[in-house]
mmCIF file of C-alpha atoms in Angstrom:
data_model
loop_
_atom_site.group_PDB
_atom_site.id
_atom_site.type_symbol
_atom_site.label_atom_id
_atom_site.label_comp_id
_atom_site.label_asym_id
_atom_site.label_seq_id
_atom_site.Cartn_x
_atom_site.Cartn_y
_atom_site.Cartn_z
ATOM 1 C CA MET A 1 -37.712 22.170 -33.492
ATOM 2 C CA ARG A 2 -37.820 25.820 -32.228
ATOM 3 C CA SER A 3 -35.124 28.125 -33.662
ATOM 4 C CA LYS A 4 -34.262 29.121 -29.965
ATOM 5 C CA LEU A 5 -34.219 26.365 -28.149
ATOM 6 C CA LEU A 6 -5.176 10.869 -5.627
ATOM 7 C CA LEU A 7 -7.414 13.990 -4.016
ATOM 8 C CA THR A 8 -5.818 10.833 -2.014
ATOM 9 C CA ALA A 9 -6.137 7.131 -1.998
ATOM 10 C CA ALA A 10 -8.060 7.492 1.249
ATOM 11 C CA ALA A 11 -10.524 9.721 -0.413
ATOM 12 C CA PHE A 12 -11.184 7.231 -3.101
ATOM 13 C CA VAL A 13 -11.689 4.521 -0.470
ATOM 14 C CA LEU A 14 -14.162 6.782 1.373
ATOM 15 C CA LEU A 15 -16.053 7.453 -1.835
ATOM 16 C CA VAL A 16 -16.403 3.678 -2.502
ATOM 17 C CA ALA A 17 -17.310 3.092 1.127
ATOM 18 C CA VAL A 18 -20.014 5.697 1.135
ATOM 19 C CA THR A 19 -21.548 4.662 -2.121
ATOM 20 C CA ALA A 20 -21.422 1.021 -1.265
ATOM 21 C CA GLY A 21 -23.663 1.822 1.628
ATOM 22 C CA VAL A 22 -26.561 2.416 -0.709
ATOM 23 C CA ILE A 23 -26.014 -0.529 -2.829
ATOM 24 C CA ARG A 24 -28.260 -2.741 -0.591
ATOM 25 C CA HIS A 25 -31.129 -0.274 -1.061
ATOM 26 C CA ALA A 26 -30.465 0.262 -4.766
ATOM 27 C CA ARG A 27 -31.262 -3.371 -5.637
ATOM 28 C CA HIS A 28 -34.722 -3.013 -4.028
ATOM 29 C CA PRO A 29 -35.477 0.727 -4.386
ATOM 30 C CA ALA A 30 -38.132 2.508 -2.309
ATOM 31 C CA VAL A 31 -41.717 2.949 -3.526
ATOM 32 C CA PHE A 32 -42.113 5.625 -6.050
ATOM 33 C CA GLY A 33 -42.708 9.020 -4.499
ATOM 34 C CA SER A 34 -42.119 7.799 -0.861
ATOM 35 C CA ALA A 35 -39.316 10.266 -0.629
ATOM 36 C CA PRO A 36 -39.160 12.776 -3.532
ATOM 37 C CA LEU A 37 -35.808 12.580 -5.346
ATOM 38 C CA THR A 38 -34.053 15.868 -6.124
ATOM 39 C CA LEU A 39 -30.717 16.807 -7.626
ATOM 40 C CA GLN A 40 -28.341 16.974 -4.629
ATOM 41 C CA ALA A 41 -24.808 15.611 -4.001
ATOM 42 C CA GLY A 42 -24.481 11.941 -4.922
ATOM 43 C CA LEU A 43 -24.582 9.332 -7.531
ATOM 44 C CA TYR A 44 -27.609 9.128 -9.973
ATOM 45 C CA ALA A 45 -28.272 6.574 -12.649
ATOM 46 C CA VAL A 46 -31.039 5.102 -14.797
ATOM 47 C CA SER A 47 -32.285 1.788 -13.395
ATOM 48 C CA THR A 48 -32.051 -1.414 -15.415
ATOM 49 C CA ALA A 49 -33.861 -3.439 -12.742
ATOM 50 C CA PRO A 50 -37.075 -4.981 -14.100
ATOM 51 C CA ALA A 51 -39.311 -3.353 -11.422
ATOM 52 C CA THR A 52 -37.977 0.197 -11.953
ATOM 53 C CA GLN A 53 -36.379 0.049 -15.423
ATOM 54 C CA GLY A 54 -35.821 3.402 -17.031
ATOM 55 C CA HIS A 55 -36.456 5.396 -13.892
ATOM 56 C CA LEU A 56 -33.963 7.688 -12.324
ATOM 57 C CA ILE A 57 -32.498 6.249 -9.073
ATOM 58 C CA SER A 58 -30.265 7.641 -6.350
ATOM 59 C CA GLY A 59 -29.563 6.566 -2.782
ATOM 60 C CA GLY A 60 -32.229 3.961 -2.746
ATOM 61 C CA ARG A 61 -34.916 6.236 -4.039
ATOM 62 C CA VAL A 62 -36.774 6.107 -7.317
ATOM 63 C CA ALA A 63 -37.949 9.157 -9.310
ATOM 64 C CA THR A 64 -41.115 9.197 -11.388
ATOM 65 C CA LEU A 65 -38.848 10.616 -14.120
ATOM 66 C CA SER A 66 -38.030 7.922 -16.748
ATOM 67 C CA CYS A 67 -35.143 8.374 -19.228
ATOM 68 C CA SER A 68 -33.099 6.374 -21.742
ATOM 69 C CA ARG A 69 -30.132 8.526 -20.942
ATOM 70 C CA PHE A 70 -29.595 11.021 -18.084
ATOM 71 C CA PHE A 71 -26.982 13.530 -16.909
ATOM 72 C CA ALA A 72 -26.910 16.391 -14.551
ATOM 73 C CA ALA A 73 -24.708 19.290 -13.184
ATOM 74 C CA ALA A 74 -25.436 22.311 -11.091
ATOM 75 C CA GLY A 75 -29.069 21.638 -10.449
ATOM 76 C CA THR A 76 -29.895 21.044 -14.148
ATOM 77 C CA GLY A 77 -30.571 17.665 -15.677
ATOM 78 C CA ILE A 78 -30.996 16.313 -19.174
ATOM 79 C CA CYS A 79 -33.290 13.424 -19.866
ATOM 80 C CA LEU A 80 -33.465 11.701 -23.287
ATOM 81 C CA ARG A 81 -36.584 9.678 -23.379
ATOM 82 C CA PRO A 82 -39.219 8.058 -25.627
ATOM 83 C CA ASP A 83 -41.876 10.421 -26.889
ATOM 84 C CA GLY A 84 -45.033 8.451 -26.984
ATOM 85 C CA PRO A 85 -45.812 5.038 -28.341
ATOM 86 C CA LEU A 86 -43.964 5.536 -31.633
ATOM 87 C CA ALA A 87 -40.259 5.062 -32.043
ATOM 88 C CA THR A 88 -39.576 8.791 -31.442
ATOM 89 C CA TYR A 89 -37.689 10.521 -28.656
ATOM 90 C CA GLN A 90 -37.356 13.950 -26.933
ATOM 91 C CA VAL A 91 -34.761 16.026 -25.069
ATOM 92 C CA VAL A 92 -36.181 17.182 -21.673
ATOM 93 C CA GLN A 93 -34.477 19.742 -19.434
ATOM 94 C CA VAL A 94 -35.306 19.360 -15.796
ATOM 95 C CA ASP A 95 -34.570 21.416 -12.656
ATOM 96 C CA ALA A 96 -33.250 20.374 -9.311
ATOM 97 C CA GLN A 97 -36.603 19.059 -8.297
ATOM 98 C CA LEU A 98 -36.776 17.045 -11.500
ATOM 99 C CA ARG A 99 -39.515 19.162 -12.833
ATOM 100 C CA GLU A 100 -39.695 19.678 -16.596
ATOM 101 C CA LYS A 101 -38.546 23.110 -17.742
ATOM 102 C CA ASP A 102 -38.299 22.576 -21.492
ATOM 103 C CA LYS A 103 -38.594 19.811 -24.025
ATOM 104 C CA PHE A 104 -38.323 19.322 -27.749
ATOM 105 C CA PRO A 105 -38.299 16.527 -30.353
ATOM 106 C CA LEU A 106 -35.125 14.388 -30.788
ATOM 107 C CA VAL A 107 -34.309 12.867 -34.048
ATOM 108 C CA GLY A 108 -32.565 9.596 -33.518
ATOM 109 C CA VAL A 109 -32.046 6.981 -30.762
ATOM 110 C CA PRO A 110 -30.418 8.361 -27.525
ATOM 111 C CA ASN A 111 -26.824 7.370 -26.930
ATOM 112 C CA ARG A 112 -24.973 9.949 -24.795
ATOM 113 C CA ALA A 113 -25.984 13.001 -22.635
ATOM 114 C CA ARG A 114 -23.965 15.741 -20.869
ATOM 115 C CA VAL A 115 -24.493 19.040 -19.091
ATOM 116 C CA SER A 116 -21.836 21.850 -18.723
ATOM 117 C CA PRO A 117 -20.513 22.296 -15.118
ATOM 118 C CA SER A 118 -22.546 25.532 -14.688
ATOM 119 C CA GLY A 119 -25.876 23.698 -15.953
ATOM 120 C CA ARG A 120 -26.178 26.196 -18.871
ATOM 121 C CA LEU A 121 -25.287 23.949 -21.838
ATOM 122 C CA LEU A 122 -26.963 20.589 -22.713
ATOM 123 C CA ALA A 123 -25.453 18.069 -25.128
ATOM 124 C CA TRP A 124 -26.710 14.843 -26.550
ATOM 125 C CA THR A 125 -25.731 12.198 -29.024
ATOM 126 C CA VAL A 126 -28.195 10.002 -30.994
ATOM 127 C CA PHE A 127 -27.950 7.186 -33.502
ATOM 128 C CA VAL A 128 -29.497 7.906 -36.921
ATOM 129 C CA ALA A 129 -29.770 6.129 -40.221
ATOM 130 C CA GLY A 130 -29.933 7.299 -43.770
ATOM 131 C CA ASP A 131 -26.663 9.133 -44.418
ATOM 132 C CA SER A 132 -25.742 8.642 -48.047
ATOM 133 C CA TYR A 133 -22.130 8.048 -47.295
ATOM 134 C CA ASN A 134 -22.806 5.291 -44.696
ATOM 135 C CA ASN A 135 -24.510 2.672 -46.895
ATOM 136 C CA GLY A 136 -27.646 2.478 -44.657
ATOM 137 C CA LYS A 137 -25.676 1.889 -41.422
ATOM 138 C CA PHE A 138 -26.197 3.898 -38.333
ATOM 139 C CA SER A 139 -24.459 7.231 -37.924
ATOM 140 C CA THR A 140 -24.329 9.640 -34.975
ATOM 141 C CA ARG A 141 -25.546 13.210 -34.435
ATOM 142 C CA ALA A 142 -24.451 15.403 -31.614
ATOM 143 C CA GLY A 143 -26.328 18.586 -30.602
ATOM 144 C CA ILE A 144 -25.998 21.409 -28.056
ATOM 145 C CA LEU A 145 -28.591 23.611 -26.489
ATOM 146 C CA ASP A 146 -27.812 26.860 -24.576
ATOM 147 C CA THR A 147 -30.633 26.865 -21.974
ATOM 148 C CA VAL A 148 -30.109 30.643 -21.304
ATOM 149 C CA SER A 149 -30.108 32.065 -24.752
ATOM 150 C CA GLY A 150 -32.139 29.308 -26.450
ATOM 151 C CA ASP A 151 -29.599 28.838 -29.133
ATOM 152 C CA LEU A 152 -29.571 25.402 -30.667
ATOM 153 C CA VAL A 153 -26.815 23.535 -32.355
ATOM 154 C CA GLY A 154 -28.676 20.813 -34.212
ATOM 155 C CA THR A 155 -25.600 18.944 -35.330
ATOM 156 C CA LEU A 156 -21.801 19.418 -34.847
ATOM 157 C CA GLU A 157 -21.473 18.361 -38.489
ATOM 158 C CA ASP A 158 -22.214 21.910 -39.444
ATOM 159 C CA PHE A 159 -19.130 23.092 -37.558
ATOM 160 C CA THR A 160 -15.918 24.086 -39.398
ATOM 161 C CA VAL A 161 -13.248 21.356 -38.883
ATOM 162 C CA THR A 162 -9.472 21.958 -38.725
ATOM 163 C CA PRO A 163 -7.838 20.319 -40.554
ATOM 164 C CA PRO A 164 -10.769 19.850 -42.961
ATOM 165 C CA ALA A 165 -12.498 16.505 -42.611
ATOM 166 C CA ALA A 166 -14.294 14.333 -45.182
ATOM 167 C CA ALA A 167 -18.084 14.291 -45.658
ATOM 168 C CA ASP A 168 -18.437 11.143 -43.640
ATOM 169 C CA ARG A 169 -17.586 12.825 -40.331
ATOM 170 C CA ASN A 170 -19.670 11.967 -37.338
ATOM 171 C CA PHE A 171 -19.536 13.423 -33.809
ATOM 172 C CA TRP A 172 -20.426 12.008 -30.394
ATOM 173 C CA GLY A 173 -19.572 12.124 -26.707
ATOM 174 C CA VAL A 174 -19.429 15.876 -25.904
ATOM 175 C CA THR A 175 -17.792 16.919 -22.698
ATOM 176 C CA PHE A 176 -17.717 20.607 -21.576
ATOM 177 C CA THR A 177 -15.126 22.867 -20.130
ATOM 178 C CA ALA A 178 -15.968 25.341 -17.460
ATOM 179 C CA ASP A 179 -16.421 28.425 -19.617
ATOM 180 C CA ASP A 180 -19.802 27.478 -21.253
ATOM 181 C CA ASP A 181 -18.278 27.679 -24.706
ATOM 182 C CA HIS A 182 -15.542 25.176 -25.284
ATOM 183 C CA PHE A 183 -15.848 21.333 -25.376
ATOM 184 C CA TYR A 184 -14.215 18.169 -26.339
ATOM 185 C CA ALA A 185 -15.907 15.429 -28.414
ATOM 186 C CA THR A 186 -15.151 12.556 -30.722
ATOM 187 C CA MET A 187 -15.151 12.921 -34.473
ATOM 188 C CA SER A 188 -15.081 9.870 -36.743
ATOM 189 C CA THR A 189 -13.959 10.040 -40.284
ATOM 190 C CA ARG A 190 -12.425 7.614 -42.601
ATOM 191 C CA ASN A 191 -12.328 4.801 -40.038
ATOM 192 C CA HIS A 192 -10.440 6.963 -37.429
ATOM 193 C CA ARG A 193 -11.826 8.364 -34.192
ATOM 194 C CA TYR A 194 -10.332 11.723 -33.178
ATOM 195 C CA LEU A 195 -10.494 13.758 -30.088
ATOM 196 C CA VAL A 196 -11.599 17.239 -31.097
ATOM 197 C CA TYR A 197 -11.674 20.572 -29.190
ATOM 198 C CA GLY A 198 -14.463 22.974 -30.108
ATOM 199 C CA SER A 199 -16.074 26.304 -29.529
ATOM 200 C CA VAL A 200 -19.877 26.678 -29.594
ATOM 201 C CA SER A 201 -19.737 30.447 -30.201
ATOM 202 C CA ARG A 202 -17.308 30.032 -33.105
ATOM 203 C CA HIS A 203 -19.005 26.934 -34.531
ATOM 204 C CA ALA A 204 -15.618 25.302 -35.047
ATOM 205 C CA VAL A 205 -13.614 22.271 -33.884
ATOM 206 C CA ALA A 206 -9.952 21.360 -34.188
ATOM 207 C CA VAL A 207 -8.440 17.853 -34.200
ATOM 208 C CA VAL A 208 -6.328 17.122 -31.000
ATOM 209 C CA ARG A 209 -5.283 13.513 -31.507
ATOM 210 C CA ASP A 210 -6.316 10.069 -32.820
ATOM 211 C CA GLY A 211 -7.813 7.101 -31.003
ATOM 212 C CA VAL A 212 -10.053 8.828 -28.511
ATOM 213 C CA GLU A 213 -13.752 8.073 -28.001
ATOM 214 C CA CYS A 214 -16.337 9.401 -25.540
ATOM 215 C CA PRO A 215 -14.124 11.850 -23.672
ATOM 216 C CA SER A 216 -14.817 13.004 -20.243
ATOM 217 C CA LEU A 217 -13.055 16.055 -18.922
ATOM 218 C CA SER A 218 -11.695 15.960 -15.342
ATOM 219 C CA PRO A 219 -13.070 18.399 -12.710
ATOM 220 C CA ASP A 220 -9.837 20.500 -12.976
ATOM 221 C CA GLY A 221 -9.790 20.468 -16.785
ATOM 222 C CA THR A 222 -6.433 18.843 -17.096
ATOM 223 C CA ARG A 223 -7.193 15.195 -17.978
ATOM 224 C CA ILE A 224 -9.655 13.215 -20.135
ATOM 225 C CA ALA A 225 -10.963 9.807 -19.340
ATOM 226 C CA TYR A 226 -11.897 8.018 -22.496
ATOM 227 C CA LYS A 227 -12.397 4.649 -24.278
ATOM 228 C CA SER A 228 -10.400 3.461 -27.195
ATOM 229 C CA ALA A 229 -10.887 0.468 -29.441
ATOM 230 C CA VAL A 230 -8.535 -2.375 -28.736
ATOM 231 C CA ALA A 231 -5.914 -2.517 -31.447
ATOM 232 C CA GLY A 232 -8.036 0.179 -33.281
ATOM 233 C CA ASP A 233 -10.816 -2.390 -33.822
ATOM 234 C CA PRO A 234 -14.177 -1.709 -32.063
ATOM 235 C CA ALA A 235 -15.123 -5.378 -32.699
ATOM 236 C CA ARG A 236 -12.468 -6.317 -30.193
ATOM 237 C CA GLY A 237 -14.012 -3.987 -27.530
ATOM 238 C CA TRP A 238 -12.856 -0.899 -25.740
ATOM 239 C CA ARG A 239 -10.272 -0.063 -23.030
ATOM 240 C CA LEU A 240 -10.610 2.832 -20.509
ATOM 241 C CA SER A 241 -7.619 5.216 -20.299
ATOM 242 C CA VAL A 242 -6.843 8.678 -18.953
ATOM 243 C CA LEU A 243 -5.001 11.311 -21.074
ATOM 244 C CA THR A 244 -3.149 14.242 -19.499
ATOM 245 C CA LEU A 245 -3.785 17.066 -21.942
ATOM 246 C CA ALA A 246 -0.603 19.102 -21.328
ATOM 247 C CA THR A 247 1.790 16.269 -21.751
ATOM 248 C CA GLY A 248 -0.077 13.737 -23.895
ATOM 249 C CA ARG A 249 0.704 10.963 -21.346
ATOM 250 C CA VAL A 250 -1.795 8.104 -21.511
ATOM 251 C CA VAL A 251 -2.522 5.779 -18.525
ATOM 252 C CA PRO A 252 -4.620 2.675 -19.160
ATOM 253 C CA LEU A 253 -6.943 2.071 -16.341
ATOM 254 C CA ALA A 254 -7.208 -1.133 -14.264
ATOM 255 C CA GLU A 255 -10.613 -2.025 -15.802
ATOM 256 C CA THR A 256 -9.752 -4.634 -18.488
ATOM 257 C CA ARG A 257 -13.248 -5.533 -19.496
ATOM 258 C CA SER A 258 -14.766 -3.829 -22.490
ATOM 259 C CA VAL A 259 -16.503 -0.596 -21.510
ATOM 260 C CA ASP A 260 -18.781 0.905 -24.145
ATOM 261 C CA ASP A 261 -19.658 4.080 -22.185
ATOM 262 C CA GLN A 262 -18.699 7.733 -21.583
ATOM 263 C CA ALA A 263 -17.072 7.658 -18.220
ATOM 264 C CA ILE A 264 -17.782 10.115 -15.479
ATOM 265 C CA TRP A 265 -15.415 11.654 -12.849
ATOM 266 C CA LEU A 266 -16.348 10.720 -9.322
ATOM 267 C CA SER A 267 -13.478 12.751 -7.889
ATOM 268 C CA ALA A 268 -9.996 13.892 -9.032
ATOM 269 C CA ASP A 269 -8.869 10.370 -8.468
ATOM 270 C CA ALA A 270 -11.629 8.113 -9.636
ATOM 271 C CA VAL A 271 -13.896 7.516 -12.697
ATOM 272 C CA GLY A 272 -17.186 5.789 -12.966
ATOM 273 C CA TYR A 273 -18.847 3.995 -15.884
ATOM 274 C CA ALA A 274 -21.652 1.618 -16.822
ATOM 275 C CA LEU A 275 -20.658 -1.925 -17.727
ATOM 276 C CA ARG A 276 -23.336 -3.814 -19.695
ATOM 277 C CA ARG A 277 -24.075 -7.513 -19.097
ATOM 278 C CA PRO A 278 -26.816 -9.914 -20.228
ATOM 279 C CA GLY A 279 -30.144 -8.468 -19.061
ATOM 280 C CA GLY A 280 -28.898 -5.156 -17.785
ATOM 281 C CA ALA A 281 -25.946 -3.094 -16.601
ATOM 282 C CA ASP A 282 -24.112 -1.995 -13.464
ATOM 283 C CA VAL A 283 -22.137 1.070 -12.506
ATOM 284 C CA TRP A 284 -18.513 0.574 -11.557
ATOM 285 C CA SER A 285 -15.582 2.770 -10.433
ATOM 286 C CA VAL A 286 -11.815 2.457 -10.909
ATOM 287 C CA PRO A 287 -8.874 4.711 -9.795
ATOM 288 C CA ALA A 288 -7.842 7.277 -12.444
ATOM 289 C CA ASP A 289 -4.095 6.615 -12.117
ATOM 290 C CA GLY A 290 -4.047 3.035 -13.361
ATOM 291 C CA THR A 291 -3.724 1.353 -10.035
ATOM 292 C CA GLY A 292 -6.234 -0.599 -7.981
ATOM 293 C CA THR A 293 -9.100 -2.768 -9.174
ATOM 294 C CA PRO A 294 -12.670 -2.006 -10.351
ATOM 295 C CA THR A 295 -15.359 -1.640 -7.687
ATOM 296 C CA LEU A 296 -19.010 -2.150 -8.024
ATOM 297 C CA LEU A 297 -20.879 1.120 -7.068
ATOM 298 C CA LEU A 298 -24.520 0.638 -8.181
ATOM 299 C CA PRO A 299 -25.991 -2.606 -9.475
ATOM 300 C CA ASP A 300 -28.740 -2.702 -12.110
ATOM 301 C CA ALA A 301 -28.030 0.800 -13.356
ATOM 302 C CA GLU A 302 -26.533 2.719 -16.382
ATOM 303 C CA SER A 303 -26.052 6.329 -17.542
ATOM 304 C CA PRO A 304 -24.506 7.459 -14.340
ATOM 305 C CA ALA A 305 -24.080 11.050 -13.128
ATOM 306 C CA PHE A 306 -22.212 12.248 -10.024
ATOM 307 C CA LEU A 307 -23.021 15.576 -8.340
ATOM 308 C CA PRO A 308 -20.179 16.699 -5.944
ATOM 309 C CA THR A 309 -20.872 18.412 -2.644
#
């Protein structure tokens, strides 16, 4: 590697209605290149349909860009993708026209991807093997790249943790605040999964609370959508909830199926997520206040990203 590297209930209904309008086209996307796909307002995802698997899709269009995981904000995208025929991967930064701006090797299998609200910071999580403390099982690595300065954080495991954590600590699921420095993430240690709050500039994180995985910060920075293991046991699946940071209030969401994903915020009142099924995945939404029922937004898709107007 290089050393520098509800608004209202009506609003939610409108969002669902608008997005549902493209579902018919999403099942049978347009021919590649028929209408160039760029990063504008709307819902983006990675296709799981056989004919377009791995390609970025939005509004019935298909990009030539192919990714295992994708995310975007403010005209900047991150694409985690295979690097050649071997079992290796790379991080690719793309611009609003989905043109490559930078890329570098990625050690591990892609799992999560995020971009800060300004588009300056990129974050990724990968699965890795070989940690001595993990008896040959998979661990995670989370890294961050400042696309302006080129500064690279290869792994959050090098950050100072308060209170100190054991050597078996793993990090994943970064979500950024608006200041291009602070972030939330998950830290796992001694069979607990903690929400941590960190600073890129200080290379430090602090534990916030137990039982939080794959946090996603709301647009106004006041709430976190997250998954938590049912009864603390991942083998029993995960439940989506929303945490209000100022009060600690937790609201379980109306999605009762197991969601192994890092949710996204579609608006102040709704979150989106991928729900895997045999042979693929679909993108769903649910109100963020615990009411309502899940709604299918985009079939045959995963790794969603929503760009607001």
